[in-house]
PDB file of C-alpha atoms in Angstrom:
ATOM      1  CA  MET A   6      -0.239   0.203   0.439  1.00  0.00           C
ATOM      2  CA  ILE A   7       2.807   2.668   1.257  1.00  0.00           C
ATOM      3  CA  LYS A   8       3.966   1.912  -2.277  1.00  0.00           C
ATOM      4  CA  ASN A   9       1.486   3.177  -3.895  1.00  0.00           C
ATOM      5  CA  ILE A  10       1.644   6.234  -1.834  1.00  0.00           C
ATOM      6  CA  GLU A  11       5.741   7.228  -1.888  1.00  0.00           C
ATOM      7  CA  ASN A  12       5.840   9.477  -4.720  1.00  0.00           C
ATOM      8  CA  GLN A  13       2.349  11.537  -3.597  1.00  0.00           C
ATOM      9  CA  LEU A  14       3.610  12.647  -0.209  1.00  0.00           C
ATOM     10  CA  PRO A  15       6.662  13.844   1.741  1.00  0.00           C
ATOM     11  CA  LYS A  16       9.030  11.105   3.246  1.00  0.00           C
ATOM     12  CA  GLU A  17       7.926  11.561   6.647  1.00  0.00           C
ATOM     13  CA  GLU A  18       4.361  11.434   5.749  1.00  0.00           C
ATOM     14  CA  ILE A  19       5.818   8.228   4.758  1.00  0.00           C
ATOM     15  CA  ASP A  20       7.486   7.639   7.350  1.00  0.00           C
ATOM     16  CA  PHE A  21       4.026   8.289   9.646  1.00  0.00           C
ATOM     17  CA  LEU A  22       2.290   6.179   7.884  1.00  0.00           C
ATOM     18  CA  LYS A  23       4.778   3.340   8.059  1.00  0.00           C
ATOM     19  CA  GLY A  24       4.324   2.918  11.766  1.00  0.00           C
ATOM     20  CA  LYS A  25       1.107   2.902  12.035  1.00  0.00           C
ATOM     21  CA  LYS A  26      -1.569   0.531  12.034  1.00  0.00           C
ATOM     22  CA  LEU A  27      -3.496   0.443   7.960  1.00  0.00           C
ATOM     23  CA  HIS A  28      -6.837  -0.176   8.245  1.00  0.00           C
ATOM     24  CA  LEU A  29      -8.669  -0.389   4.244  1.00  0.00           C
ATOM     25  CA  GLY A  30     -12.654   0.654   4.518  1.00  0.00           C
ATOM     26  CA  ILE A  31     -15.055   0.993   1.209  1.00  0.00           C
ATOM     27  CA  PHE A  32     -17.514   3.375   1.168  1.00  0.00           C
ATOM     28  CA  THR A  33     -20.180   4.580  -1.031  1.00  0.00           C
ATOM     29  CA  ASP A  34     -22.058   7.911  -1.893  1.00  0.00           C
ATOM     30  CA  PRO A  35     -22.946  10.095  -1.303  1.00  0.00           C
ATOM     31  CA  PHE A  36     -21.529   8.906   2.128  1.00  0.00           C
ATOM     32  CA  LEU A  37     -18.171   8.917  -0.150  1.00  0.00           C
ATOM     33  CA  THR A  38     -18.114  12.603  -1.088  1.00  0.00           C
ATOM     34  CA  PHE A  39     -19.273  13.899   2.397  1.00  0.00           C
ATOM     35  CA  MET A  40     -16.986  12.850   3.993  1.00  0.00           C
ATOM     36  CA  LEU A  41     -14.462  14.512   1.036  1.00  0.00           C
ATOM     37  CA  GLU A  42     -16.277  17.547   1.562  1.00  0.00           C
ATOM     38  CA  GLY A  43     -15.158  17.889   5.117  1.00  0.00           C
ATOM     39  CA  LYS A  44     -18.818  17.552   5.744  1.00  0.00           C
ATOM     40  CA  LYS A  45     -19.379  14.106   7.241  1.00  0.00           C
ATOM     41  CA  THR A  46     -16.201  14.117  10.351  1.00  0.00           C
ATOM     42  CA  ILE A  47     -17.505   9.967  11.647  1.00  0.00           C
ATOM     43  CA  GLU A  48     -17.884   7.188   9.564  1.00  0.00           C
ATOM     44  CA  SER A  49     -20.052   4.369  11.266  1.00  0.00           C
ATOM     45  CA  ARG A  50     -20.011   1.061  11.308  1.00  0.00           C
ATOM     46  CA  PHE A  51     -22.860  -0.893  12.139  1.00  0.00           C
ATOM     47  CA  THR A  52     -23.756  -4.645  12.344  1.00  0.00           C
ATOM     48  CA  LYS A  53     -25.415  -7.486  13.642  1.00  0.00           C
ATOM     49  CA  ASN A  54     -22.466  -9.414  14.888  1.00  0.00           C
ATOM     50  CA  LYS A  55     -18.874  -8.166  15.846  1.00  0.00           C
ATOM     51  CA  ILE A  56     -16.879  -8.026  12.704  1.00  0.00           C
ATOM     52  CA  ILE A  57     -13.829  -5.379  12.175  1.00  0.00           C
ATOM     53  CA  PRO A  58     -13.734  -2.730  12.581  1.00  0.00           C
ATOM     54  CA  TYR A  59     -15.433  -3.478  15.742  1.00  0.00           C
ATOM     55  CA  ASN A  60     -12.484  -2.814  19.197  1.00  0.00           C
ATOM     56  CA  LYS A  61      -9.785  -3.521  16.537  1.00  0.00           C
ATOM     57  CA  ILE A  62      -9.696  -0.029  15.634  1.00  0.00           C
ATOM     58  CA  GLU A  63      -7.741   2.586  18.036  1.00  0.00           C
ATOM     59  CA  LYS A  64      -6.906   6.393  18.337  1.00  0.00           C
ATOM     60  CA  GLU A  65      -4.074   7.542  15.331  1.00  0.00           C
ATOM     61  CA  ASP A  66      -4.667   4.591  12.897  1.00  0.00           C
ATOM     62  CA  ILE A  67      -4.460   5.190   9.375  1.00  0.00           C
ATOM     63  CA  VAL A  68      -7.932   4.582   6.961  1.00  0.00           C
ATOM     64  CA  PHE A  69      -7.625   4.246   3.581  1.00  0.00           C
ATOM     65  CA  VAL A  70     -10.611   4.735   2.092  1.00  0.00           C
ATOM     66  CA  LYS A  71     -11.577   2.723  -1.195  1.00  0.00           C
ATOM     67  CA  LYS A  72     -14.441   3.520  -3.144  1.00  0.00           C
ATOM     68  CA  SER A  73     -17.064   0.777  -3.550  1.00  0.00           C
ATOM     69  CA  SER A  74     -15.732  -0.696  -6.254  1.00  0.00           C
ATOM     70  CA  GLY A  75     -13.037   1.727  -7.500  1.00  0.00           C
ATOM     71  CA  PRO A  76      -9.377   2.720  -6.230  1.00  0.00           C
ATOM     72  CA  ILE A  77      -8.617   4.326  -3.769  1.00  0.00           C
ATOM     73  CA  ILE A  78      -8.581   7.879  -3.250  1.00  0.00           C
ATOM     74  CA  ALA A  79      -7.359   8.695   0.852  1.00  0.00           C
ATOM     75  CA  TYR A  80      -6.705   8.022   3.478  1.00  0.00           C
ATOM     76  CA  PHE A  81      -7.388   9.558   7.332  1.00  0.00           C
ATOM     77  CA  LYS A  82      -6.157   9.241  11.172  1.00  0.00           C
ATOM     78  CA  VAL A  83      -8.168   8.062  13.254  1.00  0.00           C
ATOM     79  CA  LYS A  84      -9.212  11.186  15.578  1.00  0.00           C
ATOM     80  CA  GLU A  85     -11.103   9.060  18.587  1.00  0.00           C
ATOM     81  CA  VAL A  86     -13.425   5.666  18.385  1.00  0.00           C
ATOM     82  CA  LEU A  87     -16.129   4.838  20.025  1.00  0.00           C
ATOM     83  CA  PHE A  88     -17.301   1.164  20.410  1.00  0.00           C
ATOM     84  CA  PHE A  89     -21.289   0.523  21.414  1.00  0.00           C
ATOM     85  CA  ASN A  90     -23.012  -3.056  22.118  1.00  0.00           C
ATOM     86  CA  LEU A  91     -26.718  -1.259  20.464  1.00  0.00           C
ATOM     87  CA  LYS A  92     -28.109  -3.581  23.117  1.00  0.00           C
ATOM     88  CA  GLU A  93     -26.635  -1.400  25.812  1.00  0.00           C
ATOM     89  CA  THR A  94     -27.162   2.112  24.639  1.00  0.00           C
ATOM     90  CA  PRO A  95     -29.767   2.254  22.473  1.00  0.00           C
ATOM     91  CA  ILE A  96     -29.492   3.250  18.975  1.00  0.00           C
ATOM     92  CA  GLU A  97     -31.712   6.046  18.869  1.00  0.00           C
ATOM     93  CA  LYS A  98     -28.951   7.899  21.299  1.00  0.00           C
ATOM     94  CA  ILE A  99     -26.311   7.306  18.926  1.00  0.00           C
ATOM     95  CA  LYS A 100     -29.259   8.959  15.918  1.00  0.00           C
ATOM     96  CA  GLU A 101     -29.582  12.129  18.507  1.00  0.00           C
ATOM     97  CA  LYS A 102     -25.854  12.863  19.165  1.00  0.00           C
ATOM     98  CA  TYR A 103     -24.278  12.481  15.478  1.00  0.00           C
ATOM     99  CA  SER A 104     -26.491  12.168  13.312  1.00  0.00           C
ATOM    100  CA  GLU A 105     -25.770  15.573  11.853  1.00  0.00           C
ATOM    101  CA  GLN A 106     -21.375  13.825  12.040  1.00  0.00           C
ATOM    102  CA  LEU A 107     -22.636  11.019  10.481  1.00  0.00           C
ATOM    103  CA  CYS A 108     -24.118  12.946   7.878  1.00  0.00           C
ATOM    104  CA  VAL A 109     -27.363  10.332   7.008  1.00  0.00           C
ATOM    105  CA  ASN A 110     -31.151  10.647   6.630  1.00  0.00           C
ATOM    106  CA  LYS A 111     -33.708   8.426   8.027  1.00  0.00           C
ATOM    107  CA  THR A 112     -32.837   5.419   5.622  1.00  0.00           C
ATOM    108  CA  PHE A 113     -30.109   4.720   6.782  1.00  0.00           C
ATOM    109  CA  TRP A 114     -31.412   4.251  10.685  1.00  0.00           C
ATOM    110  CA  GLU A 115     -34.267   2.775   8.887  1.00  0.00           C
ATOM    111  CA  SER A 116     -31.761   0.317   7.358  1.00  0.00           C
ATOM    112  CA  LYS A 117     -29.366  -0.150  10.709  1.00  0.00           C
ATOM    113  CA  LYS A 118     -32.362  -0.824  13.490  1.00  0.00           C
ATOM    114  CA  GLU A 119     -31.074  -4.381  13.470  1.00  0.00           C
ATOM    115  CA  SER A 120     -27.631  -3.308  14.180  1.00  0.00           C
ATOM    116  CA  ARG A 121     -26.243  -5.220  17.637  1.00  0.00           C
ATOM    117  CA  TYR A 122     -22.986  -3.247  17.224  1.00  0.00           C
ATOM    118  CA  ALA A 123     -21.774   0.250  16.395  1.00  0.00           C
ATOM    119  CA  THR A 124     -18.647   2.091  15.823  1.00  0.00           C
ATOM    120  CA  LEU A 125     -17.872   5.563  15.634  1.00  0.00           C
ATOM    121  CA  ILE A 126     -14.999   6.420  13.766  1.00  0.00           C
ATOM    122  CA  PHE A 127     -14.180  10.053  14.198  1.00  0.00           C
ATOM    123  CA  ILE A 128     -12.076  11.623  10.894  1.00  0.00           C
ATOM    124  CA  ASP A 129      -8.924  13.777  11.604  1.00  0.00           C
ATOM    125  CA  LYS A 130      -6.914  14.959   8.562  1.00  0.00           C
ATOM    126  CA  LEU A 131      -8.415  12.920   5.498  1.00  0.00           C
ATOM    127  CA  VAL A 132      -5.538  13.220   3.184  1.00  0.00           C
ATOM    128  CA  LYS A 133      -6.875  13.065  -0.613  1.00  0.00           C
ATOM    129  CA  LEU A 134      -4.327  10.796  -3.232  1.00  0.00           C
ATOM    130  CA  LYS A 135      -4.175  10.463  -6.829  1.00  0.00           C
ATOM    131  CA  PRO A 136      -7.147   7.056  -6.858  1.00  0.00           C
ATOM    132  CA  PHE A 137      -4.483   3.804  -7.517  1.00  0.00           C
ATOM    133  CA  SER A 138      -6.203   0.708  -6.713  1.00  0.00           C
ATOM    134  CA  ILE A 139      -5.152  -2.644  -5.282  1.00  0.00           C
ATOM    135  CA  HIS A 140      -6.762  -5.659  -6.098  1.00  0.00           C
ATOM    136  CA  LYS A 141      -8.846  -6.769  -3.319  1.00  0.00           C
ATOM    137  CA  LYS A 142     -11.527  -9.688  -2.932  1.00  0.00           C
ATOM    138  CA  GLY A 143     -14.096 -11.099  -1.274  1.00  0.00           C
ATOM    139  CA  MET A 144     -17.146  -8.887  -0.133  1.00  0.00           C
ATOM    140  CA  GLN A 145     -15.832  -7.874   2.979  1.00  0.00           C
ATOM    141  CA  THR A 146     -16.339  -3.367   3.621  1.00  0.00           C
ATOM    142  CA  TRP A 147     -13.658  -3.264   6.139  1.00  0.00           C
ATOM    143  CA  LEU A 148      -9.905  -4.940   5.816  1.00  0.00           C
ATOM    144  CA  ILE A 149      -6.956  -5.007   8.419  1.00  0.00           C
ATOM    145  CA  LEU A 150      -3.733  -4.067   5.749  1.00  0.00           C
ATOM    146  CA  VAL A 151      -1.642  -3.945   8.691  1.00  0.00           C
ATOM    147  CA  LYS A 152      -1.290  -4.334  12.098  1.00  0.00           C
TER     148      LYS A 152
END
């Protein structure tokens, strides 16, 4: 992954990235566009099971942003992460507190009502990249690239 961006960033930034845990997130519009425009400041993953990134991502980790069925176009540093067991914290509380930063609507919340776990990832220092492709197998929407 780092090899693909070495010619796009200063050496100090490459060295910084080499020392971090790297993730790959798959993103769709309109949420991707909102993130790139700086409107969406929290990324969320709501799941029925405890799957990544739940309890597998930390503050200071790096998330590479891949457009669904497209290239990697950016990355961001994780400012903060919150994990919720939705049996203990009702999804309504998350909706009330974070909807605006998530840039989501009623349809989004309706589609997440069966979720049992939530991961909220606060975005810091989003860096746009010259798009590049990687080969990714499977339907996962989140991968850990480097631990």
